[in-house]
Short mmCIF file of N, CA and C in Angstrom, two decimals:
data_model
loop_
_atom_site.label_atom_id
_atom_site.label_comp_id
_atom_site.label_asym_id
_atom_site.label_seq_id
_atom_site.Cartn_x
_atom_site.Cartn_y
_atom_site.Cartn_z
N MET A 91 -59.18 -3.05 -157.31
CA MET A 91 -59.51 -2.07 -156.97
C MET A 91 -61.03 -3.00 -156.34
N ALA A 92 -62.01 -4.17 -156.92
CA ALA A 92 -63.34 -5.12 -156.64
C ALA A 92 -62.62 -4.62 -155.23
N GLY A 93 -62.23 -5.13 -154.68
CA GLY A 93 -61.62 -6.05 -153.30
C GLY A 93 -62.38 -4.87 -152.02
N ARG A 94 -62.24 -2.83 -152.70
CA ARG A 94 -62.55 -1.63 -152.16
C ARG A 94 -63.18 -1.92 -151.41
N SER A 95 -64.53 -0.58 -149.83
CA SER A 95 -65.47 -1.18 -149.74
C SER A 95 -65.92 -0.18 -150.49
N VAL A 96 -66.93 0.06 -150.33
CA VAL A 96 -68.45 0.70 -150.66
C VAL A 96 -68.98 1.74 -149.57
N LEU A 97 -68.89 3.44 -149.43
CA LEU A 97 -69.99 3.81 -147.71
C LEU A 97 -69.78 4.43 -148.37
N TRP A 98 -70.81 5.70 -147.87
CA TRP A 98 -71.43 7.27 -148.10
C TRP A 98 -70.65 7.49 -147.34
N SER A 99 -70.11 8.86 -147.31
CA SER A 99 -69.67 9.93 -146.51
C SER A 99 -70.56 11.29 -147.08
N GLY A 100 -70.83 12.19 -145.64
CA GLY A 100 -71.61 13.19 -145.01
C GLY A 100 -70.34 13.87 -144.74
N VAL A 101 -71.45 15.26 -144.60
CA VAL A 101 -71.30 16.41 -144.42
C VAL A 101 -71.90 17.45 -143.55
N SER A 102 -71.50 17.35 -142.60
CA SER A 102 -72.21 18.57 -141.43
C SER A 102 -71.80 19.70 -140.92
N ALA A 103 -72.17 20.21 -140.40
CA ALA A 103 -71.84 22.30 -140.40
C ALA A 103 -72.73 22.53 -138.89
N LEU A 104 -71.47 23.15 -137.75
CA LEU A 104 -71.53 22.56 -136.55
C LEU A 104 -71.56 24.49 -136.33
N PHE A 105 -72.79 24.99 -136.47
CA PHE A 105 -73.15 26.81 -135.44
C PHE A 105 -73.71 27.63 -134.12
N THR A 106 -72.90 28.03 -134.45
CA THR A 106 -73.82 28.39 -132.39
C THR A 106 -74.32 29.58 -132.49
N ASP A 107 -74.54 30.28 -131.79
CA ASP A 107 -75.07 31.40 -131.41
C ASP A 107 -74.06 31.88 -130.14
N ASP A 108 -74.06 33.40 -130.10
CA ASP A 108 -73.81 34.94 -128.91
C ASP A 108 -73.39 33.08 -127.43
N ARG A 109 -75.15 33.00 -127.47
CA ARG A 109 -74.78 32.57 -126.35
C ARG A 109 -75.26 30.85 -126.27
N GLY A 110 -74.38 29.92 -127.45
CA GLY A 110 -73.68 28.77 -127.58
C GLY A 110 -74.87 27.59 -127.74
N ARG A 111 -75.71 28.38 -127.80
CA ARG A 111 -77.32 27.35 -128.81
C ARG A 111 -76.95 26.42 -130.08
N VAL A 112 -76.90 26.37 -130.68
CA VAL A 112 -76.70 24.54 -131.76
C VAL A 112 -77.62 25.83 -132.84
N LEU A 113 -77.71 25.43 -133.73
CA LEU A 113 -78.41 25.75 -135.29
C LEU A 113 -79.23 24.51 -135.52
N LEU A 114 -80.52 24.07 -135.31
CA LEU A 114 -80.97 22.72 -136.22
C LEU A 114 -81.93 23.26 -137.27
N GLU A 115 -82.24 22.19 -138.05
CA GLU A 115 -82.57 22.60 -139.17
C GLU A 115 -84.08 21.10 -138.88
N ASP A 116 -85.29 22.33 -139.20
CA ASP A 116 -86.45 20.75 -139.14
C ASP A 116 -86.52 20.73 -141.04
N VAL A 117 -87.04 19.73 -141.05
CA VAL A 117 -86.44 18.93 -142.77
C VAL A 117 -87.67 18.43 -142.94
N ALA A 118 -88.16 17.98 -144.16
CA ALA A 118 -90.16 17.33 -144.43
C ALA A 118 -90.10 16.20 -144.37
N TYR A 119 -88.06 15.80 -144.87
CA TYR A 119 -88.22 13.42 -145.04
C TYR A 119 -87.81 13.37 -144.15
N ARG A 120 -87.81 14.32 -142.24
CA ARG A 120 -87.60 13.42 -140.60
C ARG A 120 -88.49 13.96 -140.23
N ARG A 121 -88.81 13.40 -138.80
CA ARG A 121 -89.74 13.58 -137.08
C ARG A 121 -88.20 14.82 -137.13
N VAL A 122 -86.78 14.47 -137.23
CA VAL A 122 -86.38 15.17 -136.02
C VAL A 122 -85.80 15.94 -136.53
N CYS A 123 -85.08 17.06 -135.66
CA CYS A 123 -83.56 18.17 -136.67
C CYS A 123 -82.69 17.37 -136.81
N LEU A 124 -82.03 17.49 -138.16
CA LEU A 124 -80.56 18.10 -138.09
C LEU A 124 -80.13 18.56 -138.45
N LEU A 125 -78.62 18.87 -138.27
CA LEU A 125 -77.97 19.38 -137.84
C LEU A 125 -77.42 20.39 -139.76
N PRO A 126 -77.06 21.39 -140.37
CA PRO A 126 -77.80 21.44 -141.91
C PRO A 126 -75.98 20.64 -142.44
N GLY A 127 -76.36 19.99 -143.03
CA GLY A 127 -74.84 19.08 -144.47
C GLY A 127 -76.21 18.09 -145.42
N GLY A 128 -75.21 17.82 -145.39
CA GLY A 128 -76.02 16.82 -146.16
C GLY A 128 -74.99 15.40 -147.20
N ALA A 129 -74.79 15.06 -148.69
CA ALA A 129 -73.66 13.42 -148.42
C ALA A 129 -72.91 15.38 -149.94
N ILE A 130 -71.55 13.93 -149.94
CA ILE A 130 -70.85 15.15 -150.64
C ILE A 130 -70.30 13.85 -152.07
N ASP A 131 -70.43 14.69 -152.66
CA ASP A 131 -70.32 14.33 -154.68
C ASP A 131 -69.74 13.21 -154.51
N CYS A 132 -69.32 13.02 -155.50
CA CYS A 132 -68.67 11.84 -155.99
C CYS A 132 -66.92 12.56 -156.43
N GLY A 133 -65.73 12.26 -156.02
CA GLY A 133 -65.01 13.44 -156.17
C GLY A 133 -64.65 14.91 -155.45
N GLU A 134 -65.97 14.75 -154.67
CA GLU A 134 -65.87 16.56 -153.86
C GLU A 134 -65.05 16.25 -152.73
N ALA A 135 -64.21 17.58 -151.88
CA ALA A 135 -63.73 17.45 -150.19
C ALA A 135 -64.62 17.86 -150.25
N PRO A 136 -64.93 17.19 -148.64
CA PRO A 136 -64.86 16.87 -147.43
C PRO A 136 -65.50 18.48 -147.94
N SER A 137 -64.65 19.55 -147.61
CA SER A 137 -65.05 21.38 -147.15
C SER A 137 -66.06 21.86 -148.21
N LEU A 138 -65.39 21.46 -149.15
CA LEU A 138 -66.20 21.66 -150.91
C LEU A 138 -67.94 21.29 -150.27
N ALA A 139 -68.61 19.61 -149.64
CA ALA A 139 -68.89 19.68 -149.87
C ALA A 139 -70.17 20.92 -148.54
N VAL A 140 -69.46 20.34 -147.62
CA VAL A 140 -70.53 21.86 -146.87
C VAL A 140 -70.55 23.22 -146.95
N ALA A 141 -69.72 23.81 -147.57
CA ALA A 141 -69.91 24.77 -148.05
C ALA A 141 -70.90 24.95 -149.34
N ARG A 142 -71.18 23.64 -149.85
CA ARG A 142 -71.98 23.16 -151.14
C ARG A 142 -73.50 23.38 -150.88
N GLU A 143 -73.24 22.48 -149.33
CA GLU A 143 -74.62 22.12 -149.02
C GLU A 143 -75.22 23.09 -147.92
N VAL A 144 -74.66 23.93 -147.41
CA VAL A 144 -75.27 25.70 -146.25
C VAL A 144 -75.67 25.92 -146.81
N ARG A 145 -74.87 26.09 -147.78
CA ARG A 145 -74.45 27.42 -149.48
C ARG A 145 -76.29 27.16 -149.93
N GLU A 146 -76.93 26.28 -150.00
CA GLU A 146 -77.62 25.02 -151.00
C GLU A 146 -79.32 25.53 -149.95
N GLU A 147 -78.41 24.98 -148.66
CA GLU A 147 -80.37 24.70 -147.83
C GLU A 147 -80.31 26.10 -146.59
N LEU A 148 -78.97 26.59 -146.32
CA LEU A 148 -79.59 27.47 -145.83
C LEU A 148 -79.11 29.80 -146.35
N GLY A 149 -78.75 29.21 -147.82
CA GLY A 149 -78.41 30.84 -148.65
C GLY A 149 -77.37 30.69 -148.21
N LEU A 150 -76.41 30.88 -147.59
CA LEU A 150 -74.84 31.07 -146.77
C LEU A 150 -74.00 30.20 -147.46
N THR A 151 -72.91 31.19 -147.50
CA THR A 151 -71.71 31.55 -148.72
C THR A 151 -70.60 30.92 -147.64
N ARG A 152 -69.67 30.28 -147.19
CA ARG A 152 -68.69 30.32 -146.21
C ARG A 152 -68.43 29.32 -146.76
N ARG A 153 -66.40 28.91 -145.87
CA ARG A 153 -65.28 28.42 -146.08
C ARG A 153 -65.20 27.89 -144.65
N PHE A 154 -65.15 26.58 -145.16
CA PHE A 154 -65.30 25.43 -144.06
C PHE A 154 -63.64 25.12 -144.52
N SER A 155 -63.08 24.85 -143.17
CA SER A 155 -60.76 24.03 -143.07
C SER A 155 -61.70 23.10 -141.81
N ARG A 156 -62.20 24.02 -140.89
CA ARG A 156 -61.59 23.33 -139.22
C ARG A 156 -63.08 21.54 -139.02
N PRO A 157 -62.51 21.09 -138.87
CA PRO A 157 -63.09 19.29 -138.77
C PRO A 157 -63.33 19.04 -137.31
N LEU A 158 -64.62 19.31 -136.98
CA LEU A 158 -64.35 19.42 -134.83
C LEU A 158 -64.51 17.35 -135.27
N ALA A 159 -66.02 16.55 -135.82
CA ALA A 159 -65.36 15.72 -135.64
C ALA A 159 -65.60 14.91 -136.51
N VAL A 160 -64.71 13.85 -136.62
CA VAL A 160 -65.50 12.40 -137.78
C VAL A 160 -66.00 11.53 -136.99
N ASP A 161 -67.05 10.84 -137.45
CA ASP A 161 -68.34 9.63 -136.93
C ASP A 161 -67.91 9.22 -138.46
N TRP A 162 -68.35 7.68 -138.07
CA TRP A 162 -68.79 5.57 -138.37
C TRP A 162 -70.10 5.99 -137.73
N VAL A 163 -71.53 5.76 -139.03
CA VAL A 163 -71.96 4.95 -138.80
C VAL A 163 -72.31 3.45 -140.02
N PRO A 164 -72.20 3.12 -138.70
CA PRO A 164 -72.36 1.18 -139.57
C PRO A 164 -73.43 0.81 -140.40
N PRO A 165 -72.87 -0.03 -141.28
CA PRO A 165 -74.54 -0.87 -141.62
C PRO A 165 -75.40 -1.22 -140.93
N ASP A 166 -75.02 -1.40 -140.37
CA ASP A 166 -77.28 -2.13 -139.26
C ASP A 166 -77.62 -1.28 -138.57
N ALA A 167 -76.93 0.04 -138.94
CA ALA A 167 -77.36 1.68 -137.74
C ALA A 167 -79.51 1.44 -137.77
N PRO A 168 -79.98 1.82 -137.27
CA PRO A 168 -81.42 1.29 -137.23
C PRO A 168 -81.39 3.39 -138.47
N GLY A 169 -82.61 2.49 -139.02
CA GLY A 169 -83.26 3.90 -139.23
C GLY A 169 -82.95 3.59 -140.99
N TYR A 170 -82.29 3.51 -141.57
CA TYR A 170 -80.87 3.46 -142.49
C TYR A 170 -81.54 2.56 -143.43
N PRO A 171 -81.92 2.92 -144.52
CA PRO A 171 -82.85 1.57 -146.12
C PRO A 171 -81.85 0.12 -145.83
N GLN A 172 -82.48 -0.50 -145.94
CA GLN A 172 -80.76 -1.66 -146.94
C GLN A 172 -80.78 -2.14 -147.36
N GLY A 173 -79.00 -2.23 -147.90
CA GLY A 173 -78.05 -2.26 -148.41
C GLY A 173 -77.28 -1.00 -147.61
N PHE A 174 -77.84 -0.42 -147.10
CA PHE A 174 -76.99 0.55 -146.77
C PHE A 174 -75.40 0.73 -146.69
N PRO A 175 -73.80 1.63 -147.33
CA PRO A 175 -73.02 0.00 -146.53
C PRO A 175 -72.29 0.72 -145.77
N GLY A 176 -73.18 2.36 -144.77
CA GLY A 176 -71.95 2.52 -143.88
C GLY A 176 -71.85 3.66 -144.57
N GLU A 177 -71.36 4.72 -143.01
CA GLU A 177 -70.85 5.78 -143.83
C GLU A 177 -70.01 6.20 -142.84
N THR A 178 -69.30 7.50 -143.24
CA THR A 178 -68.35 7.86 -142.66
C THR A 178 -69.07 9.89 -142.60
N ILE A 179 -68.90 10.76 -141.51
CA ILE A 179 -69.22 11.51 -141.49
C ILE A 179 -69.25 13.00 -140.21
N TYR A 180 -68.13 13.63 -141.56
CA TYR A 180 -67.01 14.58 -141.35
C TYR A 180 -68.47 16.26 -140.17
N VAL A 181 -68.50 16.12 -139.06
CA VAL A 181 -69.33 17.84 -138.85
C VAL A 181 -67.85 18.74 -139.19
N PHE A 182 -67.61 19.99 -139.29
CA PHE A 182 -66.90 21.15 -139.82
C PHE A 182 -67.38 22.39 -138.77
N ASP A 183 -66.26 22.83 -138.22
CA ASP A 183 -66.99 24.28 -137.33
C ASP A 183 -67.07 25.48 -138.15
N GLY A 184 -68.57 25.51 -138.03
CA GLY A 184 -69.53 26.53 -138.62
C GLY A 184 -68.87 28.10 -138.46
N GLU A 185 -69.03 27.60 -137.21
CA GLU A 185 -68.07 28.84 -135.86
C GLU A 185 -69.69 30.01 -135.37
N THR A 186 -68.88 30.87 -134.76
CA THR A 186 -70.31 31.55 -134.20
C THR A 186 -71.20 32.80 -135.02
N LEU A 187 -71.48 32.66 -135.33
CA LEU A 187 -73.31 32.89 -135.96
C LEU A 187 -73.01 33.88 -135.96
N ALA A 188 -73.29 35.57 -136.97
CA ALA A 188 -73.22 36.85 -135.52
C ALA A 188 -75.07 37.41 -136.43
N GLU A 189 -75.42 38.70 -135.69
CA GLU A 189 -76.48 39.33 -136.54
C GLU A 189 -76.95 39.36 -137.30
N ASN A 190 -75.72 39.55 -138.45
CA ASN A 190 -76.84 39.81 -139.72
C ASN A 190 -76.73 38.59 -140.15
N ASP A 191 -75.25 37.30 -140.20
CA ASP A 191 -75.58 36.05 -140.75
C ASP A 191 -76.91 35.24 -140.87
N LEU A 192 -77.82 36.10 -139.63
CA LEU A 192 -78.88 35.55 -138.80
C LEU A 192 -79.77 35.93 -139.55
N ALA A 193 -79.98 37.03 -140.20
CA ALA A 193 -80.47 38.29 -141.10
C ALA A 193 -80.75 37.54 -142.43
N ARG A 194 -79.63 35.83 -142.84
CA ARG A 194 -79.29 36.00 -144.06
C ARG A 194 -79.92 34.55 -144.56
N ILE A 195 -80.00 33.86 -143.01
CA ILE A 195 -80.66 32.44 -143.46
C ILE A 195 -82.09 32.53 -144.45
N HIS A 196 -81.17 31.96 -145.38
CA HIS A 196 -82.94 31.97 -145.95
C HIS A 196 -83.66 30.13 -147.24
N VAL A 197 -84.29 29.88 -146.49
CA VAL A 197 -83.66 28.50 -146.18
C VAL A 197 -84.69 27.95 -147.48
N PRO A 198 -84.36 27.16 -148.42
CA PRO A 198 -84.67 26.84 -149.91
C PRO A 198 -87.06 26.07 -149.02
N GLU A 199 -87.45 26.32 -151.02
CA GLU A 199 -88.88 25.98 -150.71
C GLU A 199 -89.01 24.70 -149.99
N ARG A 200 -88.46 23.65 -150.15
CA ARG A 200 -88.77 22.74 -149.89
C ARG A 200 -87.50 21.29 -149.52
N GLU A 201 -87.10 20.10 -148.65
CA GLU A 201 -86.94 19.47 -147.75
C GLU A 201 -86.89 20.73 -146.46
N VAL A 202 -85.87 22.04 -146.36
CA VAL A 202 -84.92 22.60 -145.22
C VAL A 202 -86.65 23.21 -144.68
N THR A 203 -87.35 23.14 -144.09
CA THR A 203 -88.75 23.57 -143.09
C THR A 203 -88.76 24.70 -142.34
N GLY A 204 -87.05 24.24 -141.67
CA GLY A 204 -87.54 26.33 -140.70
C GLY A 204 -85.30 26.01 -140.73
N VAL A 205 -85.34 26.58 -139.32
CA VAL A 205 -84.73 26.31 -138.32
C VAL A 205 -84.86 26.74 -137.12
N ARG A 206 -84.17 26.26 -135.92
CA ARG A 206 -84.44 26.58 -134.49
C ARG A 206 -82.78 26.67 -134.30
N TRP A 207 -82.95 27.30 -132.32
CA TRP A 207 -81.14 27.63 -131.76
C TRP A 207 -81.96 26.35 -130.72
N VAL A 208 -81.01 25.49 -130.47
CA VAL A 208 -81.02 24.65 -128.81
C VAL A 208 -79.72 24.58 -128.13
N GLU A 209 -79.90 24.41 -126.87
CA GLU A 209 -79.42 24.29 -126.04
C GLU A 209 -78.54 23.23 -125.91
N PRO A 210 -77.14 23.76 -126.40
CA PRO A 210 -76.52 21.65 -126.20
C PRO A 210 -77.34 20.22 -125.55
N ALA A 211 -77.51 21.26 -124.42
CA ALA A 211 -77.89 20.51 -123.45
C ALA A 211 -79.19 19.36 -124.04
N LEU A 212 -79.87 19.98 -124.99
CA LEU A 212 -80.73 19.54 -125.10
C LEU A 212 -81.62 19.23 -126.45
N LEU A 213 -80.48 18.60 -126.99
CA LEU A 213 -80.06 18.28 -128.53
C LEU A 213 -80.21 16.78 -128.51
N PRO A 214 -80.50 16.41 -127.32
CA PRO A 214 -81.13 14.60 -127.57
C PRO A 214 -82.56 14.77 -127.85
N GLN A 215 -83.00 16.21 -127.64
CA GLN A 215 -85.18 15.77 -127.02
C GLN A 215 -85.42 16.55 -128.85
N TYR A 216 -84.13 16.35 -129.45
CA TYR A 216 -84.90 17.57 -130.49
C TYR A 216 -83.81 15.64 -132.16
N MET A 217 -82.90 15.50 -131.55
CA MET A 217 -81.99 14.77 -133.68
C MET A 217 -82.23 13.72 -132.83
N ALA A 218 -81.88 12.82 -133.85
CA ALA A 218 -81.96 11.45 -133.33
C ALA A 218 -80.12 10.89 -132.70
N PRO A 219 -80.22 9.72 -131.66
CA PRO A 219 -79.73 9.51 -131.38
C PRO A 219 -78.64 9.72 -132.08
N GLY A 220 -77.40 8.81 -132.76
CA GLY A 220 -76.12 9.52 -132.97
C GLY A 220 -76.21 10.78 -133.83
N ASN A 221 -76.34 11.25 -134.03
CA ASN A 221 -76.52 13.02 -134.77
C ASN A 221 -76.13 13.14 -133.46
N ALA A 222 -77.05 13.12 -132.26
CA ALA A 222 -76.95 13.70 -131.58
C ALA A 222 -75.61 13.61 -130.21
N ARG A 223 -75.61 12.12 -130.35
CA ARG A 223 -73.79 11.77 -129.87
C ARG A 223 -73.17 12.71 -130.72
N ARG A 224 -73.16 13.30 -131.95
CA ARG A 224 -72.51 13.25 -133.52
C ARG A 224 -71.88 14.99 -132.29
N ALA A 225 -73.07 15.82 -132.91
CA ALA A 225 -73.00 16.61 -132.33
C ALA A 225 -72.46 17.29 -131.21
N LEU A 226 -72.92 16.34 -130.30
CA LEU A 226 -72.59 16.61 -128.68
C LEU A 226 -71.16 16.86 -128.76
N ALA A 227 -70.27 15.72 -129.60
CA ALA A 227 -68.89 14.96 -129.33
C ALA A 227 -68.37 16.77 -130.69
N ALA A 228 -68.67 17.30 -131.22
CA ALA A 228 -68.72 18.38 -131.90
C ALA A 228 -67.81 19.64 -131.07
N CYS A 229 -69.41 19.76 -130.21
CA CYS A 229 -69.53 20.35 -129.57
C CYS A 229 -68.58 20.66 -128.68
N GLY A 230 -68.43 19.56 -127.82
CA GLY A 230 -67.24 19.40 -127.03
C GLY A 230 -67.53 18.57 -125.89
N TRP A 231 -69.29 18.11 -125.85
CA TRP A 231 -70.02 17.84 -124.89
C TRP A 231 -69.77 16.39 -124.76
N CYS A 232 -69.16 15.85 -124.00
CA CYS A 232 -69.45 14.27 -123.34
C CYS A 232 -70.50 13.67 -122.84
N THR A 233 -71.31 12.79 -123.34
CA THR A 233 -72.72 12.42 -123.19
C THR A 233 -72.21 10.47 -122.70
#
């Protein structure tokens, strides 16, 4: 077991609206936007982690079963802390949010400071390069 690698695991949810725009979060701890999501807890299934994160960050209770993308962030990726071991990130299909879903979005008082809808072609203007690439791949866009 000692020879097994250690890495982080994360999840994101890709939500769209009826116009095909992508839901992004404005967060207090970064200058760029993120897809809703976060870390997978020890022993937690990715599909349960993304449901938990979406509930915590947006106040929406949903089930996730369809991953759209899986990506690897290497240990030497820019913007990560020293000692970062690398990360596998799963992007799940949050599907199209209906008007009643949009009305139920409630962001917590800390961490998430707001949400916005962004056209897929504009994601690189709002997100860090690796995050934009991953979101576009999940949307089915090639960059």
